[in-house]
Amino acid sequence: MAAQTFIAISELHPNLSHPKVAGIVIGKSDVKSFPDRKNIGVDRFTFGFTIKDSPDFFVNVTAWGNDLYVNGLSNSFSTGDCVIVENPLVSSKDPEKGDKFCPTTPSFYRLMVTEVHSQVSLCADTGAIERLLPLIHLPVKDPGDFYSLGDIVANGQRLEGTVINILAAVRSIGEMKQFITSDQRKGQRLEVKLFDDSVSSFPLVCWDREAIQLVQTLIPKETVLFIADAKIGFDSFRSGMTATVNAKTIITLNPDTREASLLFSYAKEVAESGALDQDEKPEDVPVESITDVYTVSQLKQKAQEISEMFFGITYSFISKLDLNSSVSKLIKTRCTRCKFMVTEEEVSCSNLMCPGRDQMFSSATGFDMLMDFTDHTGTLQACSLRSPLAEKALGCTTEEFTNRTDDERTAMKWKLLLERCKIYVKILPSIKMKSGMRAVVLDCSVADPGEVKQHMSALLQQP
């Protein structure tokens, strides 16, 4: 197919006849409706999107029309798609009208499309697509013009109401909450937790469905964002600053910049170290308060159905516990404040996000090993078993363990492997595990046969 001829965004002007523009969608707003002043009782519908065709030029496009046309057009493409806009109305921007509610662009103009005069379609020109796709990773602002999360926290309420650029990594993505507004409109809200090398957790709030759909596709701890024109506010409920995605915001995923590359490397290092696993979730609950009993398959199923941490009991056999590994794999030293792994020789924590970096360093050495447990429904692999529970289960301290011979360690292992145990576990979501979950053993003891029989009968009777 012959290559199509497109007008560059930088060359747009109102006198063009039947212009055709190709660009990659870098931002998109929700569909909104307004009463039509010319036709009483009839609503007009609209939404906007922003397209980019070169590193330096991008333009806002607004679609107007009836419900069927506008919603149909909005559903036909998403942020990141390459589109062709044919015969739009090219007009000068008016900062006093709708343009103040759109992303700031370098173009002098804006485009308007309607069902009668214009057409918007997905681009099928392979040459154009190959040229446009890399642009999605280029920020729309100077890549060095951003606030770190530490800068935002340090400035505090002095930034209240300002619109700034942020470079940060994604720590976690919350669940979308839906609600009904006072005027009976449906609304939604989703919160993303960001982090960088200065702050371990910072909230980014999304209200628009388009923004929510975009961030729901992100991979936590593996995605860096350049957030252009985020609004900063003070949240009195949590007594801290927040960032909000608004109509002017454009989010660039994994920006192709030096600053973003450095942050991505840091995020990967911190995620692999396990430092981010020390979430701001509540501490472990007392094991006495944990009463829900699960089979292994039920634990796996529930972990897939919900994204939150939960607790449970399982009656299972310990099927793998490699006590014959090297001591360095079984006994580890961690910072007492952030649980970051350190060596016994270190005199300070190497985790830049450690809350105790300005205080006297302290570390603790203990068992830190993995085990599998199995019942009649399956096996849960690589469950974390740490001190002091590991010392209770093994019946020895770390110092005593290091002095045991291989034969003595083997005997310890088989003593545990031959018994059905009552195991209290904490289940957390984890992108690093193939199963999508991580299990931490909170308590483990030999199970009472009568108790096992009672609970297993109840489980078998469940639908």
Tab-separated table of C-alpha atoms in Angstrom:
chain	number	residue	atom	x	y	z
A	1	MET	CA	0.000	0.000	0.000
A	2	ALA	CA	1.382	3.406	-0.968
A	3	ALA	CA	2.440	5.660	1.895
A	4	GLN	CA	-0.126	8.330	2.740
A	5	THR	CA	0.620	12.039	2.815
A	6	PHE	CA	0.026	13.722	6.163
A	7	ILE	CA	0.202	17.315	7.311
A	8	ALA	CA	2.719	17.794	10.123
A	9	ILE	CA	1.263	19.257	13.317
A	10	SER	CA	3.886	22.014	13.122
A	11	GLU	CA	2.484	23.074	9.719
A	12	LEU	CA	-1.199	23.252	10.657
A	13	HIS	CA	-3.111	26.494	9.954
A	14	PRO	CA	-6.812	27.388	9.489
A	15	ASN	CA	-6.583	27.826	5.698
A	16	LEU	CA	-5.685	24.206	4.922
A	17	SER	CA	-8.110	22.315	2.672
A	18	HIS	CA	-9.068	18.828	3.915
A	19	PRO	CA	-6.017	18.310	6.175
A	20	LYS	CA	-5.043	14.800	7.230
A	21	VAL	CA	-2.939	14.404	10.398
A	22	ALA	CA	-1.383	11.228	11.789
A	23	GLY	CA	-0.263	11.030	15.398
A	24	ILE	CA	0.081	8.821	18.427
A	25	VAL	CA	-2.454	9.414	21.200
A	26	ILE	CA	-0.559	10.603	24.303
A	27	GLY	CA	-3.573	11.678	26.373
A	28	LYS	CA	-7.348	11.236	26.395
A	29	SER	CA	-10.221	12.549	28.513
A	30	ASP	CA	-13.543	11.033	29.550
A	31	VAL	CA	-16.716	11.651	27.570
A	32	LYS	CA	-18.850	14.456	29.034
A	33	SER	CA	-22.305	15.777	28.141
A	34	PHE	CA	-23.876	19.250	28.217
A	35	PRO	CA	-27.417	20.533	27.528
A	36	ASP	CA	-27.708	21.748	23.953
A	37	ARG	CA	-28.786	25.410	24.188
A	38	LYS	CA	-30.220	25.296	20.650
A	39	ASN	CA	-32.283	22.138	21.232
A	40	ILE	CA	-34.035	22.066	24.590
A	41	GLY	CA	-33.996	18.637	26.204
A	42	VAL	CA	-31.139	17.387	24.014
A	43	ASP	CA	-27.567	16.789	25.266
A	44	ARG	CA	-24.368	17.347	23.319
A	45	PHE	CA	-21.432	15.025	23.994
A	46	THR	CA	-17.709	15.696	23.825
A	47	PHE	CA	-14.286	14.340	24.716
A	48	GLY	CA	-10.735	15.358	23.971
A	49	PHE	CA	-7.474	13.692	23.093
A	50	THR	CA	-3.933	14.799	22.349
A	51	ILE	CA	-1.842	13.496	19.446
A	52	LYS	CA	1.879	13.799	18.786
A	53	ASP	CA	3.720	13.413	15.461
A	54	SER	CA	7.253	14.540	16.326
A	55	PRO	CA	9.419	14.948	19.437
A	56	ASP	CA	8.517	18.627	19.755
A	57	PHE	CA	4.962	18.973	18.437
A	58	PHE	CA	1.584	17.770	19.647
A	59	VAL	CA	-1.951	19.160	19.437
A	60	ASN	CA	-5.301	18.819	21.211
A	61	VAL	CA	-8.306	17.375	19.384
A	62	THR	CA	-11.927	17.774	20.546
A	63	ALA	CA	-14.816	15.662	19.298
A	64	TRP	CA	-18.403	16.947	19.438
A	65	GLY	CA	-21.672	15.238	18.545
A	66	ASN	CA	-24.485	13.045	19.758
A	67	ASP	CA	-24.192	10.223	22.291
A	68	LEU	CA	-23.791	7.436	19.734
A	69	TYR	CA	-21.079	9.169	17.698
A	70	VAL	CA	-18.950	10.521	20.543
A	71	ASN	CA	-19.035	7.408	22.738
A	72	GLY	CA	-18.459	5.197	19.707
A	73	LEU	CA	-15.449	7.277	18.668
A	74	SER	CA	-14.033	7.331	22.201
A	75	ASN	CA	-14.288	3.540	22.460
A	76	SER	CA	-12.517	3.019	19.121
A	77	PHE	CA	-9.011	3.915	20.343
A	78	SER	CA	-6.926	4.307	23.511
A	79	THR	CA	-3.851	6.150	24.712
A	80	GLY	CA	-0.871	4.689	22.867
A	81	ASP	CA	-2.767	4.031	19.621
A	82	CYS	CA	-1.756	5.675	16.341
A	83	VAL	CA	-4.673	7.461	14.665
A	84	ILE	CA	-5.435	9.458	11.533
A	85	VAL	CA	-7.570	12.607	11.869
A	86	GLU	CA	-9.108	13.628	8.542
A	87	ASN	CA	-10.637	17.016	7.737
A	88	PRO	CA	-10.733	18.490	11.242
A	89	LEU	CA	-11.610	22.135	11.785
A	90	VAL	CA	-8.324	23.933	12.528
A	91	SER	CA	-8.852	26.942	14.788
A	92	SER	CA	-6.725	29.161	16.989
A	93	LYS	CA	-6.480	28.250	20.657
A	94	ASP	CA	-8.533	30.296	23.101
A	95	PRO	CA	-6.992	30.122	26.582
A	96	GLU	CA	-10.105	31.750	28.079
A	97	LYS	CA	-12.399	28.967	26.870
A	98	GLY	CA	-11.961	25.211	26.600
A	99	ASP	CA	-8.208	25.242	26.116
A	100	LYS	CA	-7.526	25.978	29.778
A	101	PHE	CA	-9.004	22.557	30.536
A	102	CYS	CA	-6.738	20.733	28.062
A	103	PRO	CA	-3.043	19.801	28.119
A	104	THR	CA	-0.705	22.665	27.269
A	105	THR	CA	0.631	22.218	23.723
A	106	PRO	CA	3.274	24.005	21.610
A	107	SER	CA	0.844	24.341	18.674
A	108	PHE	CA	-0.975	27.630	18.086
A	109	TYR	CA	-4.054	25.695	17.059
A	110	ARG	CA	-6.535	23.077	18.184
A	111	LEU	CA	-8.515	20.598	16.100
A	112	MET	CA	-12.246	19.857	16.243
A	113	VAL	CA	-13.905	16.819	14.713
A	114	THR	CA	-17.590	16.182	14.054
A	115	GLU	CA	-19.472	13.240	12.567
A	116	VAL	CA	-20.567	15.140	9.432
A	117	HIS	CA	-17.265	16.692	8.380
A	118	SER	CA	-14.451	14.648	9.929
A	119	GLN	CA	-13.161	11.139	10.404
A	120	VAL	CA	-10.882	9.590	13.028
A	121	SER	CA	-9.520	6.096	12.402
A	122	LEU	CA	-6.734	3.816	13.580
A	123	CYS	CA	-3.609	4.244	11.487
A	124	ALA	CA	-2.778	1.279	9.223
A	125	ASP	CA	0.254	2.894	7.540
A	126	THR	CA	3.174	0.763	8.819
A	127	GLY	CA	5.732	3.429	7.988
A	128	ALA	CA	3.824	6.049	9.957
A	129	ILE	CA	3.293	3.660	12.889
A	130	GLU	CA	7.015	2.827	13.105
A	131	ARG	CA	7.807	6.546	13.125
A	132	LEU	CA	5.157	7.427	15.727
A	133	LEU	CA	5.442	4.625	18.313
A	134	PRO	CA	8.753	5.792	19.886
A	135	LEU	CA	7.177	9.190	20.606
A	136	ILE	CA	5.008	7.701	23.381
A	137	HIS	CA	8.139	7.512	25.567
A	138	LEU	CA	9.140	11.179	25.159
A	139	PRO	CA	7.866	13.531	27.907
A	140	VAL	CA	5.906	16.567	26.766
A	141	LYS	CA	7.944	18.786	29.099
A	142	ASP	CA	11.683	19.298	29.587
A	143	PRO	CA	12.819	15.908	30.978
A	144	GLY	CA	14.931	17.677	33.593
A	145	ASP	CA	12.074	19.938	34.755
A	146	PHE	CA	10.449	17.906	37.512
A	147	TYR	CA	10.063	17.675	41.263
A	148	SER	CA	11.307	14.629	43.116
A	149	LEU	CA	8.878	13.255	45.697
A	150	GLY	CA	11.291	14.447	48.370
A	151	ASP	CA	11.054	18.004	46.983
A	152	ILE	CA	7.253	17.854	47.208
A	153	VAL	CA	7.293	16.582	50.777
A	154	ALA	CA	9.933	19.151	51.804
A	155	ASN	CA	7.969	22.068	50.329
A	156	GLY	CA	4.758	20.799	51.891
A	157	GLN	CA	1.757	23.106	51.820
A	158	ARG	CA	3.711	25.798	49.962
A	159	LEU	CA	2.893	23.743	46.826
A	160	GLU	CA	-0.850	23.607	47.617
A	161	GLY	CA	-2.821	24.155	44.387
A	162	THR	CA	0.209	24.282	42.093
A	163	VAL	CA	0.626	22.256	38.909
A	164	ILE	CA	4.040	20.599	38.570
A	165	ASN	CA	5.889	17.794	36.784
A	166	ILE	CA	6.835	14.617	38.669
A	167	LEU	CA	9.249	11.782	37.873
A	168	ALA	CA	8.584	8.693	39.991
A	169	ALA	CA	8.279	4.909	39.902
A	170	VAL	CA	5.077	2.967	40.533
A	171	ARG	CA	5.069	1.155	43.861
A	172	SER	CA	1.516	-0.206	43.914
A	173	ILE	CA	-1.877	0.261	42.253
A	174	GLY	CA	-5.002	0.296	44.386
A	175	GLU	CA	-8.481	-0.871	43.518
A	176	MET	CA	-10.922	1.396	41.693
A	177	LYS	CA	-13.658	2.672	44.000
A	178	GLN	CA	-16.988	3.657	42.452
A	179	PHE	CA	-19.477	6.123	43.910
A	180	ILE	CA	-22.533	8.259	43.096
A	181	THR	CA	-22.163	12.055	43.198
A	182	SER	CA	-24.688	14.425	44.758
A	183	ASP	CA	-26.166	15.109	41.306
A	184	GLN	CA	-26.573	11.346	40.729
A	185	ARG	CA	-23.632	10.957	38.377
A	186	LYS	CA	-21.408	7.887	38.558
A	187	GLY	CA	-17.848	8.542	39.654
A	188	GLN	CA	-14.718	6.542	40.281
A	189	ARG	CA	-11.418	6.938	42.100
A	190	LEU	CA	-8.142	5.031	42.064
A	191	GLU	CA	-4.958	5.686	44.002
A	192	VAL	CA	-1.459	4.806	42.837
A	193	LYS	CA	1.464	4.757	45.274
A	194	LEU	CA	4.653	6.257	43.816
A	195	PHE	CA	8.238	6.108	45.080
A	196	ASP	CA	11.714	7.325	44.200
A	197	ASP	CA	15.104	7.439	45.908
A	198	SER	CA	13.906	10.065	48.375
A	199	VAL	CA	10.400	8.940	49.409
A	200	SER	CA	9.169	5.355	49.766
A	201	SER	CA	5.451	6.023	49.211
A	202	PHE	CA	3.519	8.975	47.777
A	203	PRO	CA	-0.138	9.010	46.585
A	204	LEU	CA	-1.223	9.846	43.033
A	205	VAL	CA	-5.022	10.084	42.728
A	206	CYS	CA	-6.916	9.425	39.480
A	207	TRP	CA	-10.570	10.400	38.970
A	208	ASP	CA	-11.026	10.080	35.177
A	209	ARG	CA	-11.880	6.647	33.826
A	210	GLU	CA	-9.365	7.082	30.975
A	211	ALA	CA	-6.536	7.807	33.421
A	212	ILE	CA	-7.593	4.878	35.594
A	213	GLN	CA	-7.615	2.504	32.622
A	214	LEU	CA	-4.113	3.663	31.710
A	215	VAL	CA	-2.562	3.169	35.153
A	216	GLN	CA	-4.297	-0.186	35.663
A	217	THR	CA	-2.095	-1.593	32.874
A	218	LEU	CA	1.143	-0.626	34.642
A	219	ILE	CA	3.483	-3.111	36.307
A	220	PRO	CA	4.338	-1.990	39.865
A	221	LYS	CA	8.047	-1.642	40.681
A	222	GLU	CA	8.864	-1.972	36.961
A	223	THR	CA	7.328	1.252	35.607
A	224	VAL	CA	8.618	4.832	35.757
A	225	LEU	CA	6.273	7.757	35.060
A	226	PHE	CA	6.885	11.326	33.932
A	227	ILE	CA	3.684	13.070	35.033
A	228	ALA	CA	3.345	16.441	33.320
A	229	ASP	CA	1.107	19.005	35.049
A	230	ALA	CA	-0.057	17.047	38.082
A	231	LYS	CA	-1.974	19.105	40.639
A	232	ILE	CA	-0.539	19.126	44.151
A	233	GLY	CA	-2.760	19.360	47.214
A	234	PHE	CA	-2.716	18.828	50.962
A	235	ASP	CA	-4.785	15.936	52.286
A	236	SER	CA	-5.882	16.886	55.797
A	237	PHE	CA	-7.159	13.366	56.498
A	238	ARG	CA	-3.673	11.839	56.189
A	239	SER	CA	-1.831	15.086	56.955
A	240	GLY	CA	0.306	14.899	53.843
A	241	MET	CA	0.684	16.029	50.267
A	242	THR	CA	-0.934	14.283	47.295
A	243	ALA	CA	-0.768	14.562	43.499
A	244	THR	CA	-3.868	14.404	41.312
A	245	VAL	CA	-4.262	13.644	37.622
A	246	ASN	CA	-6.388	16.407	36.064
A	247	ALA	CA	-7.568	17.512	32.618
A	248	LYS	CA	-4.175	19.061	31.797
A	249	THR	CA	-2.085	16.061	32.879
A	250	ILE	CA	-0.187	13.882	30.416
A	251	ILE	CA	1.504	10.738	31.750
A	252	THR	CA	4.519	9.350	29.889
A	253	LEU	CA	5.268	5.693	30.623
A	254	ASN	CA	8.911	4.618	31.002
A	255	PRO	CA	10.323	7.845	29.524
A	256	ASP	CA	13.299	7.578	27.211
A	257	THR	CA	15.442	9.937	29.288
A	258	ARG	CA	18.604	9.647	31.331
A	259	GLU	CA	16.846	10.651	34.554
A	260	ALA	CA	14.145	8.016	34.070
A	261	SER	CA	16.719	5.341	33.242
A	262	LEU	CA	18.575	6.023	36.494
A	263	LEU	CA	15.340	5.855	38.483
A	264	PHE	CA	14.325	2.615	36.735
A	265	SER	CA	17.642	1.009	37.711
A	266	TYR	CA	17.172	2.152	41.312
A	267	ALA	CA	13.588	0.878	41.416
A	268	LYS	CA	14.641	-2.520	40.097
A	269	GLU	CA	17.470	-2.789	42.641
A	270	VAL	CA	15.250	-1.838	45.575
A	271	ALA	CA	12.449	-4.164	44.450
A	272	GLU	CA	14.816	-7.122	44.134
A	273	SER	CA	16.302	-6.411	47.561
A	274	GLY	CA	12.903	-6.871	49.214
A	275	ALA	CA	12.967	-3.434	50.847
A	276	LEU	CA	9.634	-2.470	49.288
A	277	ASP	CA	7.984	-5.552	50.739
A	278	GLN	CA	7.902	-3.734	54.079
A	279	ASP	CA	4.650	-2.075	53.033
A	280	GLU	CA	2.683	0.506	54.956
A	281	LYS	CA	0.102	-2.194	55.587
A	282	PRO	CA	-0.816	-3.038	59.188
A	283	GLU	CA	1.573	-5.195	61.166
A	284	ASP	CA	0.894	-8.918	61.451
A	285	VAL	CA	-2.185	-9.688	63.467
A	286	PRO	CA	-1.923	-11.994	66.511
A	287	VAL	CA	-2.107	-15.616	65.361
A	288	GLU	CA	-4.834	-16.208	67.947
A	289	SER	CA	-7.133	-13.947	65.930
A	290	ILE	CA	-6.606	-15.909	62.683
A	291	THR	CA	-9.463	-18.423	62.303
A	292	ASP	CA	-10.097	-18.890	58.560
A	293	VAL	CA	-8.972	-22.338	57.380
A	294	TYR	CA	-7.947	-22.975	53.758
A	295	THR	CA	-6.620	-25.750	51.602
A	296	VAL	CA	-3.560	-24.839	49.515
A	297	SER	CA	-5.694	-24.494	46.376
A	298	GLN	CA	-8.109	-22.185	48.213
A	299	LEU	CA	-5.199	-19.964	49.297
A	300	LYS	CA	-4.044	-19.721	45.685
A	301	GLN	CA	-7.537	-19.016	44.400
A	302	LYS	CA	-8.201	-16.255	46.937
A	303	ALA	CA	-4.831	-14.652	46.159
A	304	GLN	CA	-5.877	-14.422	42.496
A	305	GLU	CA	-9.277	-12.964	43.347
A	306	ILE	CA	-8.114	-10.158	45.652
A	307	SER	CA	-5.091	-7.869	45.567
A	308	GLU	CA	-4.915	-7.298	49.324
A	309	MET	CA	-2.968	-9.102	52.020
A	310	PHE	CA	-4.889	-11.738	53.990
A	311	PHE	CA	-4.289	-14.310	56.716
A	312	GLY	CA	-5.271	-17.956	57.095
A	313	ILE	CA	-4.596	-21.405	58.522
A	314	THR	CA	-3.725	-24.494	56.508
A	315	TYR	CA	-3.206	-28.068	57.698
A	316	SER	CA	-0.365	-29.258	55.489
A	317	PHE	CA	2.852	-31.238	55.382
A	318	ILE	CA	6.128	-29.378	55.050
A	319	SER	CA	7.283	-30.884	51.758
A	320	LYS	CA	10.530	-28.991	51.219
A	321	LEU	CA	12.954	-27.427	53.674
A	322	ASP	CA	16.531	-27.341	52.453
A	323	LEU	CA	18.549	-27.178	55.639
A	324	ASN	CA	21.648	-28.484	53.864
A	325	SER	CA	22.138	-25.294	51.844
A	326	SER	CA	25.015	-22.956	52.611
A	327	VAL	CA	24.599	-20.950	55.805
A	328	SER	CA	24.517	-17.683	53.804
A	329	LYS	CA	21.262	-18.843	52.155
A	330	LEU	CA	19.609	-19.748	55.454
A	331	ILE	CA	20.857	-17.072	57.851
A	332	LYS	CA	20.839	-13.396	56.854
A	333	THR	CA	21.480	-10.010	58.416
A	334	ARG	CA	18.973	-7.187	57.910
A	335	CYS	CA	18.592	-3.567	58.987
A	336	THR	CA	16.228	-3.532	61.991
A	337	ARG	CA	14.327	-0.497	60.666
A	338	CYS	CA	13.664	-1.239	56.974
A	339	LYS	CA	14.569	-4.981	56.812
A	340	PHE	CA	16.994	-4.280	53.948
A	341	MET	CA	19.599	-7.042	53.634
A	342	VAL	CA	23.072	-5.987	54.786
A	343	THR	CA	26.341	-7.707	55.662
A	344	GLU	CA	27.498	-8.112	59.247
A	345	GLU	CA	30.450	-5.803	58.498
A	346	GLU	CA	28.322	-2.831	57.359
A	347	VAL	CA	28.101	0.184	59.655
A	348	SER	CA	25.161	1.861	57.897
A	349	CYS	CA	22.104	0.797	55.894
A	350	SER	CA	22.596	0.940	52.112
A	351	ASN	CA	18.873	1.418	51.482
A	352	LEU	CA	18.407	5.071	50.491
A	353	MET	CA	14.762	4.917	51.602
A	354	CYS	CA	15.523	3.560	55.072
A	355	PRO	CA	13.612	5.653	57.654
A	356	GLY	CA	16.559	5.355	60.045
A	357	ARG	CA	19.381	6.580	57.794
A	358	ASP	CA	19.995	9.577	60.060
A	359	GLN	CA	19.985	7.460	63.219
A	360	MET	CA	22.437	5.025	64.741
A	361	PHE	CA	22.567	1.889	62.588
A	362	SER	CA	21.408	-1.416	64.010
A	363	SER	CA	21.013	-4.820	62.400
A	364	ALA	CA	19.796	-8.259	63.386
A	365	THR	CA	20.900	-11.697	62.207
A	366	GLY	CA	18.401	-14.537	61.999
A	367	PHE	CA	17.026	-17.430	60.002
A	368	ASP	CA	15.637	-16.371	56.624
A	369	MET	CA	14.754	-19.441	54.574
A	370	LEU	CA	12.170	-20.835	52.187
A	371	MET	CA	9.907	-23.839	52.560
A	372	ASP	CA	7.149	-25.567	50.586
A	373	PHE	CA	3.997	-26.982	52.157
A	374	THR	CA	1.622	-29.470	50.570
A	375	ASP	CA	-1.852	-30.890	51.166
A	376	HIS	CA	-4.205	-33.018	49.054
A	377	THR	CA	-4.988	-30.041	46.779
A	378	GLY	CA	-1.499	-28.874	45.850
A	379	THR	CA	1.754	-27.259	46.950
A	380	LEU	CA	2.552	-23.688	47.928
A	381	GLN	CA	6.194	-23.040	47.075
A	382	ALA	CA	8.875	-20.703	48.418
A	383	CYS	CA	7.099	-19.658	51.629
A	384	SER	CA	9.162	-17.421	53.874
A	385	LEU	CA	10.199	-18.801	57.274
A	386	ARG	CA	12.136	-16.359	59.456
A	387	SER	CA	13.334	-15.880	63.012
A	388	PRO	CA	12.107	-16.105	65.713
A	389	LEU	CA	9.564	-18.633	64.387
A	390	ALA	CA	12.276	-20.599	62.548
A	391	GLU	CA	14.235	-20.988	65.791
A	392	LYS	CA	11.108	-22.318	67.498
A	393	ALA	CA	10.404	-24.767	64.643
A	394	LEU	CA	14.016	-25.999	64.371
A	395	GLY	CA	14.616	-26.042	68.105
A	396	CYS	CA	17.936	-24.212	67.934
A	397	THR	CA	19.483	-20.764	67.585
A	398	THR	CA	21.398	-19.558	64.547
A	399	GLU	CA	24.682	-20.025	66.416
A	400	GLU	CA	23.766	-23.616	67.313
A	401	PHE	CA	22.639	-24.320	63.760
A	402	THR	CA	25.938	-23.193	62.224
A	403	ASN	CA	27.745	-25.711	64.449
A	404	ARG	CA	25.532	-28.637	63.361
A	405	THR	CA	26.922	-31.261	60.991
A	406	ASP	CA	25.195	-32.087	57.681
A	407	ASP	CA	23.847	-35.306	59.186
A	408	GLU	CA	22.379	-33.418	62.150
A	409	ARG	CA	20.735	-30.879	59.811
A	410	THR	CA	19.296	-33.705	57.711
A	411	ALA	CA	17.828	-35.296	60.843
A	412	MET	CA	16.233	-31.945	61.798
A	413	LYS	CA	14.726	-31.639	58.337
A	414	TRP	CA	13.155	-35.102	58.285
A	415	LYS	CA	11.716	-34.637	61.739
A	416	LEU	CA	9.694	-31.715	60.328
A	417	LEU	CA	8.900	-33.260	56.936
A	418	LEU	CA	7.168	-36.282	58.436
A	419	GLU	CA	4.560	-34.348	60.397
A	420	ARG	CA	1.296	-32.711	59.374
A	421	CYS	CA	1.436	-29.161	60.724
A	422	LYS	CA	-0.970	-26.406	61.570
A	423	ILE	CA	0.493	-23.476	59.649
A	424	TYR	CA	-0.583	-19.848	60.078
A	425	VAL	CA	0.244	-17.837	56.959
A	426	LYS	CA	0.154	-14.287	55.660
A	427	ILE	CA	-0.481	-14.068	51.894
A	428	LEU	CA	0.710	-11.007	49.980
A	429	PRO	CA	0.530	-10.124	46.258
A	430	SER	CA	3.942	-10.328	44.575
A	431	ILE	CA	4.971	-9.636	40.970
A	432	LYS	CA	8.258	-11.472	41.522
A	433	MET	CA	6.612	-14.850	42.124
A	434	LYS	CA	5.199	-16.876	39.223
A	435	SER	CA	2.090	-17.561	41.278
A	436	GLY	CA	1.527	-13.823	41.774
A	437	MET	CA	1.569	-14.303	45.558
A	438	ARG	CA	4.031	-14.639	48.407
A	439	ALA	CA	3.416	-16.554	51.637
A	440	VAL	CA	4.984	-15.745	55.010
A	441	VAL	CA	4.733	-18.353	57.769
A	442	LEU	CA	3.611	-16.754	61.043
A	443	ASP	CA	3.410	-19.900	63.173
A	444	CYS	CA	3.923	-23.607	62.646
A	445	SER	CA	3.331	-26.511	64.993
A	446	VAL	CA	2.452	-30.195	64.835
A	447	ALA	CA	-1.297	-30.438	64.261
A	448	ASP	CA	-3.678	-32.247	66.584
A	449	PRO	CA	-5.141	-35.237	64.624
A	450	GLY	CA	-8.674	-34.614	65.908
A	451	GLU	CA	-8.504	-30.947	64.955
A	452	VAL	CA	-7.225	-31.858	61.485
A	453	LYS	CA	-10.063	-34.341	60.935
A	454	GLN	CA	-12.688	-31.803	62.031
A	455	HIS	CA	-11.470	-29.021	59.767
A	456	MET	CA	-10.758	-31.250	56.756
A	457	SER	CA	-14.318	-32.644	56.948
A	458	ALA	CA	-15.697	-29.112	56.970
A	459	LEU	CA	-13.554	-28.153	53.972
A	460	LEU	CA	-14.638	-31.198	51.977
A	461	GLN	CA	-18.289	-30.280	52.550
A	462	GLN	CA	-17.816	-26.802	51.043
A	463	PRO	CA	-19.147	-26.348	47.482
